[in-house]
Each structure stands twice: as C-alpha cells, then as structure tokens.
Tab-separated table of C-alpha atoms and ligand atoms in Angstrom:
chain	number	residue	atom	x	y	z
Y	1	MET	CA	84.659	-35.255	-35.780
Y	2	ARG	CA	82.845	-38.538	-36.334
Y	3	ALA	CA	84.708	-41.796	-36.113
Y	4	ALA	CA	85.477	-43.205	-39.552
Y	5	SER	CA	83.339	-46.144	-40.573
Y	6	PRO	CA	85.123	-49.468	-41.050
Y	7	ILE	CA	84.515	-49.174	-44.786
Y	8	ALA	CA	86.187	-45.732	-44.834
Y	9	VAL	CA	89.166	-47.135	-42.931
Y	10	VAL	CA	89.543	-49.969	-45.449
Y	11	TRP	CA	89.306	-47.389	-48.273
Y	12	LEU	CA	92.005	-45.241	-46.667
Y	13	LEU	CA	94.335	-48.183	-46.193
Y	14	THR	CA	93.881	-49.720	-49.637
Y	15	ILE	CA	93.022	-47.044	-52.214
Y	16	GLY	CA	93.320	-44.035	-49.966
Y	17	PRO	CA	94.472	-40.522	-50.700
Y	18	ALA	CA	97.581	-41.984	-52.364
Y	19	ALA	CA	95.404	-42.847	-55.344
Y	20	HIS	CA	95.436	-39.111	-56.140
Y	21	ALA	CA	99.073	-38.156	-56.720
Y	22	GLU	CA	99.270	-35.368	-54.167
Y	23	GLU	CA	102.229	-33.308	-52.932
Y	24	PRO	CA	105.154	-35.345	-51.597
Y	25	PRO	CA	105.763	-34.930	-47.841
Y	26	THR	CA	108.334	-32.316	-46.752
Y	27	VAL	CA	110.809	-33.215	-43.995
Y	28	ALA	CA	113.409	-31.151	-42.123
Y	29	LEU	CA	116.966	-30.948	-43.482
Y	30	THR	CA	119.110	-32.824	-40.968
Y	31	VAL	CA	122.789	-33.610	-41.390
Y	32	PRO	CA	124.096	-36.820	-39.828
Y	33	THR	CA	127.373	-36.563	-37.916
Y	34	ALA	CA	130.482	-38.124	-39.407
Y	35	ALA	CA	130.532	-40.407	-36.356
Y	36	THR	CA	127.707	-42.319	-38.055
Y	37	PHE	CA	129.906	-43.352	-41.013
Y	38	PRO	CA	129.580	-47.124	-41.293
Y	39	ASN	CA	132.728	-49.223	-40.958
Y	40	GLY	CA	134.242	-51.191	-43.790
Y	41	PRO	CA	134.045	-50.703	-47.559
Y	42	LEU	CA	130.895	-48.546	-47.444
Y	43	GLY	CA	132.415	-46.126	-44.933
Y	44	GLU	CA	135.602	-45.883	-46.989
Y	45	SER	CA	133.530	-45.190	-50.113
Y	46	ILE	CA	131.627	-42.400	-48.309
Y	47	VAL	CA	134.907	-40.745	-47.282
Y	48	ARG	CA	136.195	-40.919	-50.867
Y	49	GLY	CA	132.890	-39.587	-52.212
Y	50	ARG	CA	133.058	-36.561	-49.949
Y	51	ARG	CA	136.624	-35.879	-51.133
Y	52	TYR	CA	135.549	-35.993	-54.817
Y	53	LEU	CA	132.731	-33.537	-54.140
Y	54	ALA	CA	134.939	-31.165	-52.135
Y	55	ASP	CA	138.066	-31.224	-54.301
Y	56	THR	CA	136.788	-32.226	-57.744
Y	57	PRO	CA	139.335	-30.588	-60.107
Y	58	ALA	CA	142.348	-32.067	-58.277
Y	59	GLN	CA	140.757	-35.507	-57.702
Y	60	LEU	CA	139.186	-36.062	-61.136
Y	61	PRO	CA	141.150	-33.804	-63.491
Y	62	GLU	CA	140.277	-35.771	-66.619
Y	63	PHE	CA	136.551	-35.073	-66.074
Y	64	VAL	CA	136.713	-31.396	-65.026
Y	65	GLY	CA	137.232	-28.596	-67.533
Y	66	ASN	CA	137.288	-25.589	-65.203
Y	67	GLY	CA	138.287	-24.583	-61.672
Y	68	LEU	CA	135.046	-25.483	-59.897
Y	69	ALA	CA	134.404	-28.198	-57.328
Y	70	CYS	CA	130.906	-29.450	-56.545
Y	71	ARG	CA	131.074	-27.740	-53.129
Y	72	HIS	CA	131.297	-24.304	-54.759
Y	73	CYS	CA	127.576	-24.487	-55.626
Y	74	HIS	CA	126.560	-27.279	-53.203
Y	75	PRO	CA	128.252	-25.932	-50.047
Y	76	GLY	CA	128.272	-27.541	-46.637
Y	77	ARG	CA	129.558	-26.788	-43.183
Y	78	ASN	CA	131.966	-28.671	-40.923
Y	79	GLY	CA	133.693	-30.375	-43.810
Y	80	GLU	CA	130.519	-31.762	-45.390
Y	81	VAL	CA	129.352	-31.001	-48.939
Y	82	GLY	CA	125.774	-30.345	-50.040
Y	83	THR	CA	124.207	-29.748	-46.645
Y	84	GLU	CA	123.021	-26.128	-46.918
Y	85	ALA	CA	119.364	-25.226	-47.468
Y	86	ASN	CA	118.580	-23.290	-50.672
Y	87	ALA	CA	121.914	-24.339	-52.226
Y	88	ALA	CA	120.808	-27.636	-53.807
Y	89	PRO	CA	121.615	-29.829	-50.782
Y	90	PHE	CA	122.340	-33.518	-51.390
Y	91	VAL	CA	120.389	-34.485	-48.245
Y	92	GLY	CA	117.386	-36.475	-49.486
Y	93	VAL	CA	118.333	-36.520	-53.205
Y	94	VAL	CA	118.768	-40.281	-53.269
Y	95	GLY	CA	115.034	-40.910	-52.737
Y	96	ARG	CA	113.936	-38.394	-55.410
Y	97	PHE	CA	115.512	-40.155	-58.418
Y	98	PRO	CA	114.776	-41.411	-61.079
Y	99	GLN	CA	113.177	-38.061	-61.850
Y	100	TYR	CA	111.760	-36.344	-64.928
Y	101	SER	CA	114.250	-33.969	-66.542
Y	102	ALA	CA	112.981	-31.344	-68.973
Y	103	ARG	CA	116.572	-31.003	-70.197
Y	104	HIS	CA	116.617	-34.685	-71.233
Y	105	GLY	CA	112.922	-34.981	-72.065
Y	106	GLY	CA	112.608	-38.125	-69.936
Y	107	LEU	CA	113.445	-39.819	-66.664
Y	108	ILE	CA	117.065	-39.699	-65.484
Y	109	THR	CA	118.913	-41.405	-62.639
Y	110	LEU	CA	120.872	-39.619	-59.919
Y	111	GLU	CA	124.061	-40.759	-61.694
Y	112	GLN	CA	122.943	-38.987	-64.871
Y	113	ARG	CA	122.063	-35.866	-62.851
Y	114	ILE	CA	125.562	-35.811	-61.378
Y	115	ASP	CA	126.994	-36.209	-64.875
Y	116	ASP	CA	124.933	-33.210	-66.038
Y	117	CYS	CA	126.816	-31.086	-63.498
Y	118	PHE	CA	130.147	-32.533	-64.690
Y	119	GLU	CA	129.338	-31.612	-68.310
Y	120	ARG	CA	127.891	-28.176	-67.629
Y	121	SER	CA	128.732	-26.765	-64.183
Y	122	LEU	CA	132.269	-28.208	-64.322
Y	123	ASN	CA	132.507	-27.741	-68.112
Y	124	GLY	CA	133.924	-31.259	-68.296
Y	125	ARG	CA	132.763	-34.678	-69.344
Y	126	ALA	CA	130.446	-37.323	-67.958
Y	127	LEU	CA	131.843	-40.123	-65.802
Y	128	PRO	CA	130.973	-43.590	-67.143
Y	129	LEU	CA	127.987	-44.834	-65.120
Y	130	ASP	CA	130.077	-47.608	-63.506
Y	131	HIS	CA	133.029	-45.332	-62.653
Y	132	PRO	CA	134.136	-46.015	-59.038
Y	133	ALA	CA	134.180	-42.274	-58.218
Y	134	LEU	CA	130.529	-41.972	-59.250
Y	135	ILE	CA	129.666	-44.884	-56.956
Y	136	ASP	CA	131.577	-43.181	-54.104
Y	137	MET	CA	129.681	-39.895	-54.616
Y	138	LEU	CA	126.406	-41.837	-54.563
Y	139	ALA	CA	127.480	-43.559	-51.335
Y	140	TYR	CA	128.092	-40.157	-49.725
Y	141	MET	CA	124.710	-38.835	-50.921
Y	142	ARG	CA	123.015	-41.981	-49.634
Y	143	TRP	CA	124.665	-41.499	-46.248
Y	144	LEU	CA	123.456	-37.859	-46.181
Y	145	SER	CA	119.949	-38.999	-47.189
Y	146	GLN	CA	119.517	-41.521	-44.389
Y	147	GLY	CA	116.203	-41.164	-42.590
Y	148	VAL	CA	114.572	-39.182	-45.426
Y	149	PRO	CA	111.649	-41.267	-46.732
Y	150	VAL	CA	111.787	-42.282	-50.397
Y	151	GLY	CA	109.982	-39.636	-52.442
Y	152	ALA	CA	109.990	-37.028	-49.667
Y	153	VAL	CA	111.233	-33.505	-50.239
Y	154	VAL	CA	113.691	-31.913	-47.807
Y	155	ALA	CA	112.969	-28.335	-46.706
Y	156	GLY	CA	115.326	-26.036	-48.619
Y	157	HIS	CA	115.942	-28.527	-51.452
Y	158	GLY	CA	117.094	-27.187	-54.816
Y	159	ILE	CA	117.818	-23.539	-55.457
Y	160	PRO	CA	114.677	-21.410	-55.106
Y	161	THR	CA	114.519	-19.272	-58.224
Y	162	LEU	CA	114.013	-15.511	-58.145
Y	163	ASN	CA	112.186	-13.952	-61.079
Y	164	LEU	CA	111.519	-10.210	-61.279
Y	165	GLU	CA	110.294	-10.580	-64.873
Y	166	LEU	CA	112.226	-7.595	-66.157
Y	167	GLU	CA	115.604	-6.978	-67.784
Y	168	PRO	CA	118.310	-6.826	-65.102
Y	169	ASP	CA	119.889	-3.390	-64.640
Y	170	VAL	CA	123.485	-4.366	-65.364
Y	171	ALA	CA	124.957	-0.980	-64.367
Y	172	HIS	CA	123.263	-1.258	-60.963
Y	173	GLY	CA	124.521	-4.860	-60.785
Y	174	GLU	CA	128.077	-3.707	-61.433
Y	175	ALA	CA	127.890	-1.190	-58.581
Y	176	ILE	CA	126.716	-3.939	-56.215
Y	177	TYR	CA	129.415	-6.288	-57.479
Y	178	GLN	CA	132.100	-3.755	-56.675
Y	179	THR	CA	130.957	-3.189	-53.106
Y	180	LYS	CA	129.723	-6.690	-52.164
Y	181	CYS	CA	131.401	-9.319	-54.342
Y	182	LEU	CA	134.669	-8.088	-55.806
Y	183	ALA	CA	136.746	-8.562	-52.657
Y	184	CYS	CA	136.319	-12.356	-52.934
Y	185	HIS	CA	135.484	-13.044	-56.584
Y	186	GLY	CA	137.921	-10.500	-58.090
Y	187	ALA	CA	137.644	-7.460	-60.338
Y	188	ASP	CA	137.754	-9.754	-63.388
Y	189	GLY	CA	135.478	-12.426	-61.870
Y	190	SER	CA	138.329	-14.930	-61.827
Y	191	GLY	CA	138.048	-15.819	-58.127
Y	192	THR	CA	140.757	-16.227	-55.485
Y	193	LEU	CA	143.079	-19.235	-55.135
Y	194	ASP	CA	144.338	-20.565	-51.796
Y	195	ALA	CA	147.956	-21.492	-51.084
Y	196	ASP	CA	147.392	-24.991	-52.568
Y	197	GLY	CA	146.046	-23.645	-55.871
Y	198	ARG	CA	142.405	-24.499	-55.104
Y	199	TYR	CA	139.663	-21.906	-55.386
Y	200	LEU	CA	138.930	-20.449	-51.974
Y	201	PHE	CA	136.490	-18.091	-53.714
Y	202	PRO	CA	135.336	-19.540	-57.037
Y	203	PRO	CA	135.421	-17.814	-60.430
Y	204	LEU	CA	132.122	-16.319	-61.658
Y	205	TRP	CA	132.964	-15.898	-65.339
Y	206	GLY	CA	135.809	-16.514	-67.776
Y	207	PRO	CA	137.501	-19.809	-68.733
Y	208	GLN	CA	137.506	-21.352	-65.209
Y	209	SER	CA	133.742	-20.833	-64.643
Y	210	PHE	CA	130.624	-22.910	-65.453
Y	211	ASN	CA	129.575	-23.094	-69.122
Y	212	ASN	CA	126.542	-21.527	-70.778
Y	213	GLY	CA	124.584	-24.799	-70.554
Y	214	ALA	CA	124.776	-24.862	-66.733
Y	215	GLY	CA	121.780	-24.274	-64.468
Y	216	MET	CA	123.671	-21.419	-62.805
Y	217	ASN	CA	123.763	-19.677	-66.198
Y	218	ARG	CA	119.999	-19.103	-65.919
Y	219	GLN	CA	119.219	-15.601	-64.680
Y	220	THR	CA	116.492	-16.866	-62.300
Y	221	THR	CA	118.713	-19.592	-60.768
Y	222	ALA	CA	121.773	-17.345	-60.364
Y	223	ALA	CA	119.620	-14.611	-58.822
Y	224	GLY	CA	118.051	-17.128	-56.415
Y	225	PHE	CA	121.414	-18.585	-55.360
Y	226	ILE	CA	122.926	-15.126	-54.873
Y	227	LYS	CA	119.862	-13.903	-52.955
Y	228	HIS	CA	119.996	-16.838	-50.535
Y	229	LYS	CA	123.735	-17.561	-50.235
Y	230	MET	CA	125.780	-14.467	-51.188
Y	231	PRO	CA	127.699	-12.492	-50.081
Y	232	PHE	CA	129.267	-15.477	-48.308
Y	233	GLY	CA	128.571	-15.164	-44.575
Y	234	ALA	CA	125.621	-12.782	-45.097
Y	235	ASP	CA	122.831	-15.094	-46.359
Y	236	ASP	CA	119.643	-13.343	-47.488
Y	237	SER	CA	121.071	-9.839	-46.954
Y	238	LEU	CA	120.527	-8.558	-50.523
Y	239	SER	CA	117.221	-7.143	-51.707
Y	240	ASP	CA	115.517	-8.978	-54.579
Y	241	ALA	CA	116.480	-6.131	-56.945
Y	242	GLU	CA	120.139	-6.267	-55.842
Y	243	ALA	CA	120.315	-10.047	-56.333
Y	244	TRP	CA	118.563	-9.780	-59.708
Y	245	ASP	CA	120.798	-7.020	-61.049
Y	246	VAL	CA	124.098	-8.434	-59.798
Y	247	ALA	CA	123.172	-11.821	-61.316
Y	248	GLY	CA	122.555	-10.002	-64.603
Y	249	PHE	CA	125.974	-8.365	-64.335
Y	250	VAL	CA	127.717	-11.706	-63.630
Y	251	LEU	CA	125.955	-13.495	-66.513
Y	252	ALA	CA	126.681	-10.645	-68.970
Y	253	HIS	CA	130.319	-11.815	-69.102
Y	254	PRO	CA	131.842	-14.454	-71.401
Y	255	ARG	CA	132.166	-18.076	-70.199
Y	256	PRO	CA	132.897	-21.479	-71.753
Y	257	LEU	CA	130.380	-22.724	-74.339
Y	258	PHE	CA	128.535	-26.010	-73.796
Y	259	GLN	CA	129.247	-28.334	-76.712
Y	260	GLU	CA	125.708	-29.426	-77.645
Y	261	PRO	CA	123.257	-26.834	-76.282
Y	262	SER	CA	120.348	-28.130	-78.405
Y	263	GLY	CA	117.480	-29.674	-76.463
Y	264	ASP	CA	118.146	-27.515	-73.420
Q	301	HEC	C1	128.203	-23.781	-60.968
Q	301	HEC	C2	127.369	-24.371	-59.948
Q	301	HEC	C3	127.324	-25.881	-59.790
Q	301	HEC	C4	128.378	-26.749	-59.597
Q	301	HEC	C5	129.839	-26.422	-59.550
Q	301	HEC	C6	127.788	-28.065	-59.447
Q	301	HEC	N1	126.434	-27.983	-59.501
Q	301	HEC	FE1	125.109	-29.500	-59.197
Q	301	HEC	N2	123.553	-28.223	-59.484
Q	301	HEC	C7	123.667	-26.894	-59.790
Q	301	HEC	C8	122.355	-26.336	-60.015
Q	301	HEC	C9	122.029	-24.898	-60.386
Q	301	HEC	C10	121.434	-27.395	-59.817
Q	301	HEC	C11	119.905	-27.343	-59.937
Q	301	HEC	C12	119.304	-26.975	-58.611
Q	301	HEC	C13	117.784	-27.005	-58.646
Q	301	HEC	O1	117.227	-27.994	-59.142
Q	301	HEC	O2	117.146	-26.071	-58.155
Q	301	HEC	C14	122.225	-28.566	-59.492
Q	301	HEC	C15	121.686	-29.809	-59.189
Q	301	HEC	C16	122.409	-30.908	-58.816
Q	301	HEC	C17	121.836	-32.157	-58.368
Q	301	HEC	C18	120.348	-32.447	-58.214
Q	301	HEC	C19	119.863	-31.834	-56.916
Q	301	HEC	C20	118.388	-31.994	-56.669
Q	301	HEC	O3	117.941	-31.579	-55.589
Q	301	HEC	O4	117.665	-32.522	-57.522
Q	301	HEC	C21	122.870	-32.997	-58.081
Q	301	HEC	C22	122.775	-34.412	-57.556
Q	301	HEC	C23	124.085	-32.275	-58.366
Q	301	HEC	N3	123.776	-31.007	-58.805
Q	301	HEC	C24	125.361	-32.795	-58.223
Q	301	HEC	C25	126.529	-32.080	-58.491
Q	301	HEC	C26	127.843	-32.664	-58.411
Q	301	HEC	C27	128.135	-34.091	-58.025
Q	301	HEC	C28	128.719	-31.688	-58.742
Q	301	HEC	C29	130.216	-31.803	-58.921
Q	301	HEC	C30	130.616	-32.828	-59.886
Q	301	HEC	C31	127.963	-30.482	-58.988
Q	301	HEC	N4	126.639	-30.768	-58.855
Q	301	HEC	C32	128.518	-29.245	-59.278
Q	301	HEC	C33	124.834	-26.161	-59.852
Q	301	HEC	C34	126.106	-26.669	-59.720
Q	302	HEC	C1	133.493	-13.406	-48.386
Q	302	HEC	C2	133.740	-13.892	-49.711
Q	302	HEC	C3	132.583	-13.840	-50.716
Q	302	HEC	C4	131.838	-12.749	-51.076
Q	302	HEC	C5	131.929	-11.333	-50.552
Q	302	HEC	C6	130.947	-13.208	-52.106
Q	302	HEC	N1	131.141	-14.542	-52.350
Q	302	HEC	FE1	130.223	-15.662	-53.802
Q	302	HEC	N2	131.157	-17.327	-53.093
Q	302	HEC	C7	132.046	-17.357	-52.035
Q	302	HEC	C8	132.312	-18.740	-51.693
Q	302	HEC	C9	133.235	-19.222	-50.577
Q	302	HEC	C10	131.556	-19.532	-52.592
Q	302	HEC	C11	131.467	-21.053	-52.613
Q	302	HEC	C12	130.164	-21.494	-51.963
Q	302	HEC	C13	130.218	-21.508	-50.452
Q	302	HEC	O1	131.223	-21.951	-49.867
Q	302	HEC	O2	129.213	-21.088	-49.828
Q	302	HEC	C14	130.861	-18.591	-53.472
Q	302	HEC	C15	130.045	-19.007	-54.526
Q	302	HEC	C16	129.406	-18.140	-55.395
Q	302	HEC	C17	128.670	-18.542	-56.575
Q	302	HEC	C18	128.477	-19.964	-57.085
Q	302	HEC	C19	129.768	-20.603	-57.559
Q	302	HEC	C20	130.333	-20.021	-58.827
Q	302	HEC	O3	131.572	-19.910	-58.918
Q	302	HEC	O4	129.592	-19.671	-59.760
Q	302	HEC	C21	128.162	-17.396	-57.134
Q	302	HEC	C22	127.329	-17.288	-58.391
Q	302	HEC	C23	128.570	-16.296	-56.297
Q	302	HEC	N3	129.339	-16.773	-55.263
Q	302	HEC	C24	128.248	-14.961	-56.528
Q	302	HEC	C25	128.536	-13.928	-55.623
Q	302	HEC	C26	128.019	-12.586	-55.755
Q	302	HEC	C27	127.175	-12.073	-56.915
Q	302	HEC	C28	128.477	-11.878	-54.675
Q	302	HEC	C29	128.153	-10.461	-54.291
Q	302	HEC	C30	126.745	-10.176	-54.055
Q	302	HEC	C31	129.309	-12.778	-53.899
Q	302	HEC	N4	129.293	-14.011	-54.492
Q	302	HEC	C32	130.003	-12.417	-52.756
Q	302	HEC	C33	132.587	-16.269	-51.406
Q	302	HEC	C34	132.122	-14.974	-51.510
C-alpha cells in the first residue's frame, strides 16, 4: 500500500468518509459492574431507576395497566435489567437517540421511546417527560451505556426479527407451547406469580399481557424474541419453524386493545 499523500490525509481528516453517511460502528455489549455506581445523587438515581425497570407494576402502579415489568422483555442477569443480547438491551441506547420512529413519523427522544413501552407493552400511560422516575430510568440507562460511543450500535441490540413469510401453523404452535412453554407461562397464558404477587413467569396473553399496539404483538418480533430467548434457560434451541408457529399461537389469543392504534 502506498503512503497517503498529505492532501489525502487532509481530506480524510476534514471531509473524510464521514461525509458519506455510512454504517455506524458496532461495539461489544459490555455490562459495567455495580461497583462502578457513582456516589451521591446520581448513584442513588441509578439504583432507583433499576428498581423501576425491574419491578414496574408495584413501583409505578398509576402508569402500568397490566402485570408486566420492563425486565420481562428487557431481561438482565445478576440483578441488572436490559443487559441481554437480542432482547433489546439498554446498553448503548443513550447514544442512539433522538432517533427516527416510523410509529411517530418523526424523531423521538429516549424518554418518548420509554413512554411508548409504558403505553403499549405495559398497557398503561406515558410518564410526563419531567417525571422523576423517568429521569431515574434514564440515569440507569446512561450508566449501562458508559463507554459506548455516541451513535455506535451495540452487538445484539434490539430484537432481531424472524420472518418466514408464511402463515404460522397455529396447531403446530399449540403443540410446541404445550411441551416447551406451558410449564412456566400456564395453560391459559396467564403466567406464574411468585410469593410476593409479582410475575416470576410473565403472562403471554389475556388482560395482564401487552396490548395489540405493542412491538411484541408483531409476529416477526415475537418470533425473533422467542427464537433467541425462549424457552427461558435454553436460548436459541427452537428451530425457526417452531419459533414462528408458537409465536403465531401466542398472538392468536385475545389481549388488551391499544387506545389509538391509528398511525401505527
Ligand atoms: C412486552 C414486551 C416489552 C416490555 C414489557 C417492555 N418493552 Fe421496551 N421494547 C419492546 C420491544 C419489542 C422493543 C423494540 C425492540 C427493537 O427495536 O428491536 C422495545 C424497545 C425499547 C426501547 C428502545 C431500545 C432500542 O434499542 O432502541 C427502550 C428504551 C425500551 N423498550 C424501554 C422499555 C421500558 C423502560 C420498559 C418498561 C417501562 C419496557 N421497555 C417494557 C418490548 C417491551
Ligand atoms: C422456564 C420457564 C420458561 C419457559 C419454559 C418459557 N418461558 Fe417465556 N419467559 C420466562 C421468563 C422468566 C421471561 C421473562 C424474561 C426473562 O427473564 O428472560 C419470559 C418471557 C417471555 C416473553 C416476553 C414477555 C411477555 O410476557 O410477553 C415471551 C413472548 C415468552 N416468554 C414466550 C415463551 C414461549 C413461546 C415459550 C415456549 C417456547 C416460553 N416463553 C418458555 C420463562 C419461561
């Protein structure tokens, strides 16, 4: 390779490849240890934010209309929330907003994205944008996002969709549900409560589940989540056809209706 001419170097540094909006860089998903919580008000806010995300219905009952907590779709390990690849991790989200949202037809902030999940996934209502709990959740996500460059994408971000481009075979899905899902999520999809009345295994349909405006209500998103994360403890063990059909079976059941589904 020839050495770059001084003119080429100046071009790279000033106009450079960045002039052509190319792919954002991808970085590894790394989870900081809780020992790195800062002291003082910010550290206290991070601790509260994690509690809201882990225990949402009990902590913010006036904003939650079902039995789900954020961690049920944004799981984490070792007490953290939103740290698992392929399950919409919160690591790195802070530097990817504001972001275009097809749902809103314009740019939205991270606060608005969180509120989308309150209105749809939690079948509840949006927190006011200056609500202290929203600030605490942002503080936690910022702590998780430390070290991820602004604009970068973390490996395993979002929920990779699965699309077989055919009608799911619901009868096949039911057979899979009975052998691989029912023990935790229940014969009637209503989940399993722990001794404190929180969902150990979340509901998949019925009044305590996400509403029909939620991202998880899309066949391709549900199939992708199930393929990568379910059955719990056996990530990526289902075939594409099994994940597709069992997602079809889950979504064939009734669930709460989103109030204003237009524009979605
Ligand atoms: C029923 C499942 C479900 C629940 C519960 C849920 N979410 Fe989500 N969330 C999703 C899905 C699906 C997406 C879209 C993932 C994608 O873009 O691939 C998403 C996306 C997000 C994003 C954007 C992630 C990104 O990478 O752009 C944030 C932030 C978020 N949710 C926050 C929350 C918060 C906070 C809560 C609790 C108040 C919550 N979610 C509860 C399903 C859920
Ligand atoms: C061993 C218990 C267990 C089994 C078996 C299991 N799940 Fe789950 N499921 C969970 C837990 C726990 C969560 C919450 C997320 C987490 O902690 O990873 C969850 C979350 C989910 C979610 C997202 C949250 C919600 O309520 O919508 C879906 C969808 C789901 N499971 C579908 C399935 C399907 C379909 C199967 C069978 C292929 C299955 N699960 C098998 C325990 C289980």
